[in-house]
């Protein structure tokens, strides 16, 4: 070199652009206008933890930018390609799986003509930068964004550890106060290393720091404590094994920050550096202490929010759990599986974080003689109010169902009850303007012995009927209006109609609420969300594939058959009819005293054929005698149902019109009763039908009364008994367990 500024040929050879960038302590990445990677210097490979190769590669994937930041990367690319400059922070997942924060600047790459031909990106690890003050606010903002997206304590703590290890620490412990004790909830370390057993306390262990320990000082003073260099300080040790391990890995520095919010200390966040990693500076300083203190404030807020939400969620789930059936009854000739899934928490519509509790419900109600009532419903809205309405409706429906009325009549009564429980409101003139809740509901009654399915619908989605390789919606001709919206002046009996279908052997029904098919579209998938017809098609295709499996598997498959996130709570009820017919005996007798013995003989023979234990069979026969005797005794005073008289030929005169041979005999002999016996898995059911419309009641017989004790015996000896009206009269029934009590 002859003068200042002259460069030798050797030096000039080493000052090429490529040579300089190879030695730069900053990542340099160049892409074209289509985000294809053109250049990637060695430091970029070390920073992003993955090799860079030229060719058509997506920039976001090459740099490891996390999926949630992909939209941001697209926007900055558009901005820079228009000639702008962008600077900010990305979350990057390195090739080894660790997460780091990268501070990046993007500028346009210009052709000599001035046209923008690509993007030049310079990047560095934010927390290891010499420009820490400049990066601080951007990093705190990013950390706040990540923590704000979590509503669960465990997820929040996991995100904290991902953010800090190995980016800012080699070791991270988080301990929370639980019932006055400090419990370790997080123990995260640099990848490939974990503390040996019986050294550092594991997750779930109670932590007790000795008096004078820097963590104890941080708790008592509620301030962030910095241990800049362990070799220059001396603190009490939590234990000999703890101290020995710290010496083995070369612990160099630590920061302990209390997690304080609303004047309460939630716990501690401990960050440590050791010789397990090669860092530019193995010690924390005062700037790091202040920065960690600011992070701890945000972590404490996030943990407090998560704790409050989990408490609210627990309350809501407990509320919902106690409103829904705790266990399904054992049913003859019917397999049933149920599922309930609360909606995922959702912050929207200006209502803050919505609770998971909702108004969807299902129920299975044992009825007379082995019949079963099945209901599924959905109260409009979400939250505690919807759940409270649901609880009232479920209790009311169970009470109405015990009367064994037809499904249409049950829905009519439930519609009236829906109007009664409406929140009272009045206008300025004092007039009632209460608005009943809107409820969709479907009530079904299934008789496993006859396979008859009777139902009525109040605006609810039809069940899916699965028979062999076919899956279709159950044919419902009369779909009534939802409960609570019936027009004034129209009686409920005109709105809700009963229909009957026969359920084939082995057929399955899937009852569901709209949360099953009305899903929230999956984010970042593009395209339009599927409509209800498409989702029902997907659901049916999946159900056909597993049609021959158990109802439990069908229920599980249905919950995941429709893509998307659950936007509303979801109730599913799957039932399958038995493949074989259940045992039943039925016979009609004249309503005469001599027939009491015949009815008892029929019952005795049936019980012997069904292998009912002798003791239980004798008890059932005794009660058959009592019920039949009661029917025969009251048959004489029972009114005869009016029949329509049809005669061929010309009309008769008034005097001759009633002189019909055999007419009086028909009236006298038509009084009769029917005895029906049913065999279940754990019980036998007895039903006695007659034409008397009067329902029986238990009488209090006096000491000298000859009668009045029959129904009292039935009430005392049967497991359950009751009566219900029928189209022709009434039915009296009782249940006798086949096993001794």
XYZ file of C-alpha atoms in Angstrom:
741
model
C 0.000 0.000 0.000
C 1.662 3.209 -1.192
C -0.745 5.690 0.396
C -3.732 5.793 2.718
C -6.688 4.178 1.024
C -4.702 2.075 -1.404
C -5.523 -1.644 -1.230
C -3.216 -4.475 -2.181
C -4.348 -7.063 -4.692
C -4.621 -9.771 -1.982
C -6.766 -7.521 0.165
C -8.901 -6.598 -2.807
C -9.507 -10.277 -3.516
C -10.877 -10.692 0.016
C -13.099 -7.625 -0.155
C -15.620 -9.045 -2.588
C -19.263 -8.755 -1.539
C -19.566 -12.479 -0.981
C -16.460 -12.610 1.208
C -17.615 -9.703 3.350
C -21.092 -11.146 3.846
C -19.611 -14.526 4.760
C -17.898 -12.874 7.731
C -20.777 -10.613 8.741
C -22.246 -11.167 12.204
C -25.716 -10.594 10.798
C -28.032 -12.724 8.733
C -28.460 -11.544 5.156
C -31.199 -13.122 3.034
C -32.149 -12.145 -0.521
C -35.355 -13.223 -2.306
C -36.886 -12.380 -5.649
C -40.324 -10.836 -6.179
C -41.946 -14.267 -5.777
C -40.252 -15.006 -2.408
C -37.873 -17.539 -3.969
C -34.629 -17.695 -1.975
C -31.659 -16.265 -3.927
C -28.982 -15.779 -1.282
C -28.375 -16.885 2.302
C -25.118 -16.077 4.136
C -23.501 -18.426 6.702
C -24.694 -16.414 9.699
C -28.284 -16.803 8.481
C -27.799 -20.554 8.526
C -26.593 -20.382 12.124
C -29.305 -17.951 13.188
C -32.242 -19.815 11.693
C -30.788 -23.243 12.418
C -31.344 -24.654 8.930
C -29.358 -24.740 5.668
C -30.206 -22.200 3.008
C -30.148 -23.283 -0.623
C -30.959 -21.274 -3.677
C -34.046 -22.158 -5.641
C -37.806 -21.837 -5.534
C -38.389 -21.981 -1.771
C -41.024 -20.128 0.195
C -39.491 -17.378 2.288
C -41.649 -18.033 5.371
C -40.748 -21.728 5.396
C -37.055 -21.095 4.759
C -36.742 -18.591 7.586
C -38.828 -20.725 9.957
C -41.317 -17.918 10.573
C -44.086 -19.360 12.737
C -47.468 -19.924 11.132
C -49.243 -17.177 13.057
C -46.812 -14.615 11.546
C -47.250 -15.766 7.936
C -49.909 -13.103 7.176
C -47.512 -10.463 8.530
C -44.718 -11.771 6.286
C -47.014 -11.540 3.264
C -47.981 -7.956 4.078
C -44.394 -6.809 4.572
C -43.400 -8.413 1.262
C -46.114 -6.445 -0.527
C -45.032 -3.261 1.250
C -41.341 -3.662 0.391
C -42.008 -4.653 -3.226
C -43.810 -1.321 -3.572
C -40.584 0.428 -2.524
C -41.140 0.711 1.227
C -38.922 -0.302 4.154
C -40.094 -2.518 7.024
C -38.594 -3.269 10.444
C -40.017 -5.482 13.156
C -39.868 -8.732 15.120
C -40.743 -12.282 14.091
C -41.244 -15.485 16.068
C -38.995 -18.075 14.417
C -38.915 -21.816 15.034
C -35.383 -23.025 14.395
C -34.460 -26.302 12.800
C -33.923 -27.899 16.239
C -37.413 -26.894 17.346
C -36.422 -24.027 19.636
C -38.176 -20.664 19.305
C -36.281 -17.365 19.069
C -37.214 -13.757 18.473
C -35.610 -12.247 15.395
C -35.353 -8.526 14.741
C -35.462 -8.034 10.974
C -35.255 -5.197 8.472
C -36.444 -5.579 4.886
C -35.523 -3.201 2.064
C -36.212 -3.406 -1.704
C -33.592 -4.879 -4.021
C -33.402 -2.585 -7.045
C -32.218 -3.119 -10.604
C -29.879 -0.445 -12.037
C -32.943 0.785 -13.876
C -34.626 1.469 -10.524
C -37.194 -1.333 -10.705
C -37.729 -3.408 -7.567
C -36.627 -6.984 -8.330
C -36.581 -8.525 -4.874
C -36.178 -8.107 -1.126
C -33.050 -7.884 1.032
C -33.577 -8.971 4.629
C -31.074 -8.372 7.419
C -31.784 -10.069 10.742
C -30.299 -10.719 14.154
C -31.423 -12.409 17.333
C -33.238 -9.678 19.183
C -32.272 -10.493 22.747
C -28.582 -10.859 21.906
C -28.346 -7.628 19.984
C -26.187 -4.728 21.058
C -29.191 -2.492 20.363
C -31.170 -3.926 23.267
C -32.881 -0.693 24.213
C -34.219 -0.333 20.683
C -35.481 -3.898 20.607
C -37.025 -3.912 24.080
C -40.422 -2.444 23.276
C -40.903 -4.556 20.170
C -40.074 -7.723 22.093
C -42.387 -6.887 24.980
C -45.162 -6.289 22.487
C -44.569 -9.661 20.843
C -44.423 -11.435 24.200
C -47.661 -9.738 25.245
C -49.348 -10.886 22.034
C -48.309 -14.495 22.582
C -49.432 -14.515 26.198
C -52.739 -12.842 25.396
C -53.678 -15.723 23.116
C -53.725 -18.244 25.962
C -56.637 -18.865 28.329
C -55.255 -21.878 30.182
C -52.617 -21.846 32.909
C -50.576 -24.763 31.583
C -50.581 -23.377 28.042
C -49.588 -19.923 29.301
C -46.664 -21.276 31.302
C -45.547 -23.415 28.365
C -45.495 -20.352 26.112
C -43.416 -18.441 28.653
C -40.823 -21.210 28.711
C -40.742 -21.386 24.890
C -40.096 -17.661 24.702
C -37.265 -17.593 27.203
C -35.350 -20.865 26.636
C -32.836 -20.946 24.967
C -33.275 -17.397 23.662
C -32.677 -15.676 26.967
C -31.936 -18.426 29.469
C -30.569 -21.939 29.756
C -32.929 -22.824 32.588
C -36.428 -21.612 33.423
C -38.443 -22.468 36.519
C -41.911 -21.129 37.264
C -43.486 -21.756 40.642
C -47.037 -20.797 41.599
C -48.693 -20.384 44.980
C -51.228 -23.123 45.622
C -53.008 -23.094 48.982
C -50.159 -21.150 50.591
C -47.443 -23.426 49.204
C -45.033 -22.742 46.368
C -45.377 -25.500 43.747
C -43.132 -25.946 40.716
C -45.201 -25.833 37.503
C -42.470 -25.401 34.855
C -38.966 -26.842 34.603
C -37.522 -26.164 31.133
C -33.898 -26.384 30.043
C -31.798 -26.102 26.913
C -32.510 -28.813 24.417
C -30.771 -32.114 25.054
C -30.285 -31.624 28.782
C -32.457 -32.360 31.792
C -31.579 -32.439 35.499
C -30.715 -35.889 36.864
C -33.203 -37.441 39.309
C -33.045 -36.324 42.942
C -31.242 -33.079 42.133
C -33.458 -30.167 41.174
C -37.077 -30.430 42.262
C -39.370 -31.831 39.534
C -42.681 -30.433 38.326
C -45.347 -30.727 40.992
C -42.942 -30.643 43.912
C -43.306 -28.177 46.754
C -40.481 -25.632 46.759
C -39.008 -24.185 49.942
C -36.230 -21.632 49.583
C -34.123 -21.076 52.713
C -34.206 -17.688 54.410
C -31.748 -15.343 52.778
C -31.836 -17.144 49.416
C -32.182 -14.722 46.504
C -35.509 -16.307 45.526
C -36.733 -15.876 49.108
C -35.658 -12.220 48.980
C -37.542 -11.712 45.721
C -40.706 -13.135 47.305
C -40.476 -11.110 50.503
C -39.560 -7.807 48.836
C -41.722 -8.400 45.745
C -38.941 -7.168 43.486
C -36.755 -8.666 40.767
C -33.419 -9.930 42.105
C -30.284 -10.209 39.930
C -27.402 -12.561 40.704
C -24.869 -11.283 38.188
C -22.056 -13.733 38.968
C -22.405 -16.741 41.271
C -18.647 -16.872 41.715
C -18.754 -13.462 43.394
C -21.714 -14.088 45.706
C -22.755 -16.431 48.474
C -26.361 -17.401 49.209
C -27.838 -20.181 51.364
C -28.241 -23.400 49.390
C -31.639 -25.124 48.943
C -29.844 -28.471 49.266
C -26.576 -30.311 48.793
C -27.687 -32.080 45.568
C -28.900 -28.761 44.185
C -25.565 -27.069 44.842
C -23.561 -29.973 43.422
C -25.494 -30.000 40.145
C -25.197 -26.210 39.801
C -21.421 -26.556 40.105
C -21.294 -29.400 37.564
C -23.088 -27.458 34.826
C -21.410 -24.178 35.749
C -24.287 -21.930 36.769
C -23.062 -18.390 36.101
C -25.962 -15.994 36.598
C -29.641 -15.849 37.502
C -32.634 -13.544 37.697
C -35.650 -14.203 39.913
C -38.794 -12.157 39.364
C -41.960 -12.369 41.489
C -45.241 -12.721 39.612
C -47.344 -10.005 41.206
C -50.766 -8.762 40.145
C -53.465 -6.793 41.958
C -51.329 -6.675 45.093
C -51.070 -10.470 45.248
C -48.000 -12.627 44.648
C -48.878 -15.527 42.351
C -45.422 -17.106 42.329
C -41.889 -16.809 40.981
C -40.160 -16.895 37.597
C -36.530 -18.055 37.746
C -34.129 -17.699 34.797
C -30.565 -18.993 34.849
C -27.457 -19.109 32.641
C -24.861 -21.885 32.711
C -21.936 -23.268 30.752
C -24.247 -25.649 28.855
C -24.397 -23.071 26.034
C -21.805 -20.836 24.432
C -23.056 -17.279 24.774
C -21.445 -13.971 24.016
C -22.010 -12.956 27.633
C -22.589 -15.668 30.268
C -23.874 -13.129 32.805
C -27.021 -11.093 33.205
C -26.798 -7.361 33.911
C -29.047 -4.619 35.245
C -30.679 -4.113 31.854
C -31.590 -7.803 31.736
C -33.025 -7.546 35.256
C -35.316 -4.667 34.286
C -36.323 -6.422 31.104
C -37.171 -9.665 32.922
C -39.131 -7.650 35.472
C -41.217 -6.186 32.649
C -41.744 -9.674 31.199
C -42.754 -10.989 34.648
C -45.433 -8.314 34.886
C -46.984 -9.509 31.638
C -46.614 -13.152 32.650
C -48.362 -12.438 35.966
C -51.274 -10.765 34.182
C -51.555 -13.671 31.748
C -51.421 -16.257 34.550
C -53.974 -14.328 36.591
C -56.322 -14.134 33.609
C -55.844 -17.843 32.960
C -56.522 -18.693 36.610
C -59.671 -16.574 36.614
C -60.847 -18.130 33.373
C -60.165 -21.657 34.583
C -62.114 -20.922 37.750
C -65.010 -19.608 35.675
C -64.726 -22.561 33.316
C -64.742 -24.996 36.224
C -67.852 -23.310 37.626
C -69.550 -23.374 34.227
C -68.636 -27.000 33.567
C -69.797 -28.044 37.038
C -73.047 -26.198 36.425
C -73.502 -27.919 33.080
C -72.444 -31.309 34.452
C -75.077 -31.227 37.173
C -77.772 -30.092 34.760
C -77.157 -32.964 32.346
C -77.802 -36.615 33.279
C -74.960 -37.982 35.385
C -75.468 -41.571 34.193
C -77.618 -43.307 31.628
C -80.185 -45.869 32.812
C -79.908 -49.522 31.828
C -82.397 -50.086 29.015
C -83.767 -53.254 27.450
C -83.408 -53.626 23.697
C -81.584 -50.343 23.250
C -77.941 -49.256 23.219
C -77.308 -45.590 23.918
C -74.200 -43.403 23.844
C -74.100 -39.676 24.560
C -71.496 -36.946 24.134
C -71.439 -33.346 25.234
C -68.714 -30.917 24.183
C -68.647 -27.307 25.358
C -67.666 -24.733 22.783
C -64.088 -23.517 22.712
C -63.604 -20.151 24.463
C -64.144 -17.330 22.005
C -63.512 -13.619 22.385
C -65.877 -11.897 20.002
C -68.925 -9.712 19.509
C -67.705 -7.255 22.125
C -68.625 -9.670 24.902
C -65.135 -10.546 26.053
C -64.255 -14.179 26.648
C -67.407 -16.222 26.336
C -67.864 -19.043 28.783
C -68.169 -22.591 27.572
C -71.525 -23.286 29.187
C -74.484 -23.361 26.840
C -78.082 -24.428 26.424
C -77.719 -27.773 24.627
C -79.073 -30.768 26.493
C -80.079 -34.398 26.133
C -81.956 -36.767 28.373
C -82.992 -40.417 28.597
C -86.123 -40.998 30.692
C -87.350 -44.487 31.731
C -91.101 -44.733 31.220
C -93.723 -47.376 31.886
C -93.220 -51.047 30.998
C -89.681 -50.636 29.682
C -90.492 -47.822 27.271
C -88.035 -44.937 27.175
C -88.333 -41.224 26.490
C -85.474 -39.638 24.563
C -84.999 -35.900 24.230
C -82.483 -33.549 22.676
C -82.795 -29.785 22.671
C -81.016 -26.487 22.228
C -81.752 -23.198 23.985
C -80.820 -20.176 21.908
C -77.897 -18.186 23.265
C -74.927 -18.975 25.411
C -73.781 -18.522 28.969
C -75.315 -19.016 32.379
C -78.737 -17.702 31.324
C -79.073 -20.261 28.524
C -77.932 -23.025 30.878
C -80.401 -21.939 33.556
C -83.274 -22.027 31.050
C -82.083 -25.418 29.852
C -82.064 -26.763 33.414
C -85.648 -25.630 34.007
C -86.874 -27.100 30.724
C -85.135 -30.417 31.327
C -86.667 -30.732 34.792
C -90.104 -29.776 33.463
C -89.915 -32.247 30.586
C -88.929 -35.085 32.916
C -91.948 -34.287 35.077
C -94.286 -34.106 32.093
C -92.898 -37.351 30.670
C -93.831 -39.287 33.818
C -97.498 -38.839 32.880
C -96.857 -41.036 29.825
C -98.632 -38.602 27.532
C -98.004 -38.645 23.758
C -94.884 -36.761 22.541
C -96.927 -34.006 20.864
C -98.758 -33.302 24.104
C -95.483 -33.250 26.017
C -94.072 -30.605 23.640
C -97.289 -28.595 23.887
C -96.977 -28.472 27.674
C -93.277 -27.652 27.403
C -94.112 -24.780 25.058
C -96.455 -23.347 27.682
C -93.748 -23.735 30.322
C -91.248 -21.926 28.059
C -93.556 -18.918 28.074
C -93.959 -19.064 31.842
C -90.213 -18.900 32.545
C -89.685 -15.887 30.247
C -87.897 -12.998 31.969
C -90.643 -10.560 33.073
C -90.491 -7.266 31.172
C -92.907 -4.370 30.857
C -93.130 -1.403 28.530
C -93.688 2.207 29.580
C -97.421 1.626 29.932
C -96.893 -1.402 32.148
C -97.946 -3.939 29.534
C -96.241 -7.327 29.609
C -93.662 -7.597 26.813
C -91.801 -10.653 28.105
C -89.990 -12.514 25.338
C -89.804 -16.296 25.864
C -86.518 -18.025 25.064
C -86.363 -19.753 21.704
C -85.820 -23.484 22.094
C -85.622 -26.290 19.554
C -86.458 -29.715 20.887
C -87.269 -33.232 19.767
C -88.979 -35.753 22.032
C -89.186 -39.450 21.150
C -90.682 -42.475 22.872
C -89.303 -45.893 21.943
C -90.863 -49.254 22.740
C -88.161 -51.902 22.349
C -90.657 -54.810 22.301
C -92.811 -53.453 19.466
C -89.918 -51.412 17.930
C -92.326 -48.469 17.613
C -90.750 -45.014 17.670
C -93.190 -42.182 18.373
C -91.964 -38.606 18.219
C -92.821 -34.931 17.856
C -90.504 -32.165 16.682
C -90.279 -28.519 17.722
C -88.050 -26.984 15.065
C -85.089 -29.275 15.724
C -82.835 -30.861 13.103
C -84.088 -34.358 12.152
C -82.038 -37.289 13.475
C -79.857 -39.281 11.095
C -81.103 -42.834 10.499
C -78.352 -45.375 9.909
C -79.513 -48.675 8.397
C -76.807 -50.901 6.924
C -74.975 -48.935 4.235
C -77.456 -46.065 4.122
C -77.551 -42.888 6.165
C -80.455 -40.475 5.721
C -82.395 -37.975 7.747
C -85.382 -39.467 9.540
C -88.508 -38.695 7.541
C -90.445 -36.130 9.596
C -93.582 -34.824 7.905
C -94.658 -32.432 10.669
C -91.910 -30.149 12.012
C -93.477 -27.753 14.490
C -92.233 -24.323 15.460
C -89.531 -23.934 18.118
C -90.787 -23.676 21.663
C -91.608 -20.125 22.669
C -92.407 -18.714 19.199
C -95.951 -20.025 18.646
C -98.281 -17.349 17.334
C -100.975 -16.062 19.662
C -104.369 -17.618 19.165
C -102.948 -20.887 17.850
C -103.183 -23.756 20.297
C -100.068 -25.837 20.766
C -101.957 -29.020 19.866
C -102.264 -27.654 16.334
C -98.530 -26.960 16.083
C -96.972 -30.195 17.320
C -97.969 -33.472 15.668
C -97.095 -36.991 16.686
C -95.656 -39.404 14.151
C -94.747 -43.084 14.429
C -92.086 -45.132 12.693
C -90.868 -48.695 13.092
C -87.161 -48.948 13.858
C -85.658 -51.975 12.037
C -83.482 -54.426 13.999
C -79.949 -53.087 14.405
C -80.814 -49.618 13.060
C -79.147 -46.618 14.673
C -80.350 -43.062 15.205
C -78.029 -40.088 15.670
C -79.650 -37.122 17.416
C -77.568 -33.952 17.562
C -77.613 -30.213 18.130
C -76.426 -27.727 15.528
C -72.963 -27.457 17.081
C -72.089 -30.725 15.322
C -72.523 -29.400 11.777
C -72.228 -25.630 12.255
C -68.469 -25.382 12.679
C -66.098 -22.431 12.658
C -63.880 -22.619 9.523
C -60.300 -23.693 10.121
C -58.018 -20.672 10.040
C -55.543 -20.178 7.193
C -57.207 -22.763 4.972
C -58.683 -20.299 2.502
C -61.842 -20.882 0.505
C -65.422 -20.619 1.708
C -66.787 -22.449 4.736
C -68.865 -25.559 3.913
C -72.664 -25.330 4.126
C -74.908 -27.586 6.198
C -75.654 -29.914 3.267
C -71.949 -30.496 2.678
C -71.210 -31.146 6.327
C -74.153 -33.536 6.598
C -72.805 -35.371 3.560
C -69.373 -35.670 5.183
C -70.972 -36.850 8.410
C -73.073 -39.505 6.669
C -70.082 -40.802 4.707
C -68.161 -41.297 7.926
C -71.092 -42.936 9.708
C -71.609 -45.410 6.869
C -67.970 -46.499 7.183
C -68.484 -47.507 10.832
C -72.172 -48.446 10.726
C -71.515 -51.941 12.087
C -69.535 -50.768 15.140
C -70.718 -49.924 18.644
C -72.730 -46.830 19.487
C -69.739 -45.528 21.443
C -67.550 -45.615 18.346
C -70.285 -44.013 16.261
C -70.566 -41.190 18.790
C -66.795 -40.684 18.828
C -66.583 -40.705 15.039
C -69.453 -38.224 14.695
C -67.708 -35.669 16.870
C -64.681 -35.473 14.546
C -66.320 -36.219 11.197
C -67.013 -32.558 10.413
C -63.913 -30.362 9.945
C -63.601 -27.042 11.713
C -63.549 -25.715 15.252
C -66.559 -26.138 17.537
C -68.318 -22.775 17.479
C -71.193 -23.744 19.768
C -71.663 -26.357 22.437
C -72.597 -29.712 21.011
C -74.757 -32.586 22.250
C -74.889 -35.965 20.545
C -77.085 -38.956 21.361
C -76.743 -42.258 19.488
C -79.186 -45.122 19.971
C -79.356 -48.541 18.331
C -82.244 -51.007 18.383
C -81.603 -54.617 19.368
C -80.974 -57.080 16.572
C -83.181 -59.718 18.236
C -86.803 -59.455 19.376
C -87.485 -59.254 23.094
C -89.706 -61.793 24.838
C -93.363 -60.784 25.186
C -96.650 -62.576 25.889
C -100.077 -61.011 25.393
C -103.663 -62.281 25.712
C -107.129 -60.726 25.951
C -109.682 -62.030 28.498
C -113.353 -61.288 29.181
C -113.704 -59.031 32.211
C -115.155 -61.793 34.381
C -114.069 -62.944 37.872
C -113.275 -66.453 36.636
C -110.629 -65.002 34.335
C -108.457 -63.867 37.264
C -107.175 -67.415 37.675
C -106.631 -67.780 33.936
C -104.579 -64.580 33.853
C -102.483 -65.792 36.766
C -101.950 -69.169 35.081
C -100.794 -67.444 31.879
C -98.331 -65.322 33.846
C -96.981 -68.319 35.759
C -96.360 -70.298 32.565
C -94.640 -67.330 30.927
C -92.361 -66.749 33.915
C -91.365 -70.417 33.988
C -90.557 -70.305 30.285
C -88.428 -67.186 30.830
C -86.498 -68.799 33.702
C -87.624 -66.182 36.205
C -86.588 -67.241 39.745
C -89.459 -68.924 41.539
C -89.589 -66.389 44.382
C -89.794 -63.453 41.978
C -92.295 -65.265 39.735
C -94.646 -65.950 42.672
C -94.494 -62.317 43.722
C -95.269 -61.180 40.159
C -98.192 -63.631 39.919
C -99.591 -62.325 43.221
C -99.560 -58.771 41.909
C -101.069 -59.912 38.582
C -104.006 -61.304 40.575
C -104.434 -58.055 42.500
C -104.343 -55.813 39.422
C -106.615 -58.063 37.336
C -109.064 -58.414 40.240
C -109.173 -54.631 40.526
C -109.925 -54.360 36.790
C -112.690 -56.996 36.906
C -114.372 -55.469 39.967
C -114.547 -52.059 38.348
C -115.549 -53.341 34.898
C -119.221 -53.543 35.886
C -119.393 -49.833 36.690
C -117.228 -48.746 33.767
C -118.862 -46.758 31.001
C -118.888 -48.408 27.589
C -117.131 -46.425 24.862
C -119.591 -45.217 22.240
C -119.292 -47.036 18.917
C -120.381 -45.947 15.513
C -123.241 -48.124 14.237
C -123.181 -48.891 10.527
C -126.005 -50.853 8.880
C -126.766 -51.816 5.336
C -130.176 -51.241 3.840
C -132.825 -48.539 4.256
C -133.146 -46.607 7.544
C -135.309 -48.247 10.170
C -138.126 -46.542 12.036
C -137.407 -45.307 15.532
C -139.323 -48.166 17.155
C -137.467 -50.796 15.173
C -134.011 -49.194 14.972
C -132.809 -50.722 18.269
C -134.354 -54.119 17.750
C -131.225 -55.694 16.362
C -130.512 -59.364 17.157
C -127.363 -59.769 19.276
C -126.790 -56.030 19.806
C -127.409 -56.214 23.562
C -125.211 -59.290 23.866
C -122.403 -57.422 22.098
C -122.617 -54.578 24.569
C -122.622 -56.934 27.520
C -119.767 -59.116 26.295
C -117.439 -56.412 24.969
C -116.002 -55.614 28.403
C -112.600 -57.221 28.470
C -109.005 -56.704 29.582
C -105.638 -57.494 28.042
C -102.679 -58.885 29.958
C -99.251 -58.169 28.478
C -96.060 -59.618 29.947
C -92.562 -58.484 28.999
C -89.202 -59.998 29.857
C -86.267 -57.625 30.256
C -82.669 -58.219 31.210
C -83.141 -57.368 34.889
C -86.945 -57.154 35.282
C -90.289 -58.433 34.118
C -92.960 -55.924 33.184
C -96.708 -56.530 33.576
C -99.342 -54.375 31.891
C -103.128 -54.724 32.210
C -105.285 -52.812 29.703
C -109.014 -52.172 29.996
C -111.667 -49.773 28.671
C -112.200 -47.879 31.923
C -111.022 -44.265 31.639
C -110.705 -43.870 35.413
C -107.116 -44.070 36.658
C -106.615 -46.145 39.828
C -105.510 -44.675 43.135
C -104.394 -46.164 46.427
C -107.109 -46.195 49.069
C -106.696 -46.306 52.842
C -108.647 -49.415 53.832
C -110.133 -49.702 57.304
C -109.571 -52.636 59.652
C -112.838 -54.331 58.721
C -112.865 -53.472 55.011
C -112.748 -56.469 52.705
C -111.107 -54.587 49.811
C -109.018 -51.539 49.106
C -105.611 -53.143 49.686
C -104.736 -54.378 46.183
C -102.900 -51.307 44.910
C -101.347 -50.850 48.347
C -99.701 -54.278 47.922
C -98.576 -53.365 44.430
C -97.057 -50.132 45.710
C -95.221 -51.932 48.521
C -93.962 -54.990 46.615
C -93.244 -53.740 43.063
C -90.113 -51.837 42.169
C -92.192 -49.316 40.226
C -95.832 -49.096 39.215
C -98.183 -46.634 37.606
C -100.983 -46.093 35.147
C -101.381 -44.210 31.919
C -104.295 -43.321 29.667
C -104.621 -45.059 26.316
C -106.847 -44.445 23.298
C -109.263 -47.158 24.466
C -109.062 -46.576 28.229
C -106.090 -47.048 30.508
C -103.132 -49.311 31.308
C -101.926 -50.284 34.777
C -98.345 -51.541 34.928
C -95.700 -52.635 37.396
C -92.088 -53.821 37.364
C -90.643 -56.758 39.294
C -86.837 -57.268 39.362
C -85.787 -60.792 38.469
C -83.057 -60.718 41.091
C -83.707 -60.704 44.820
C -83.203 -57.419 46.585
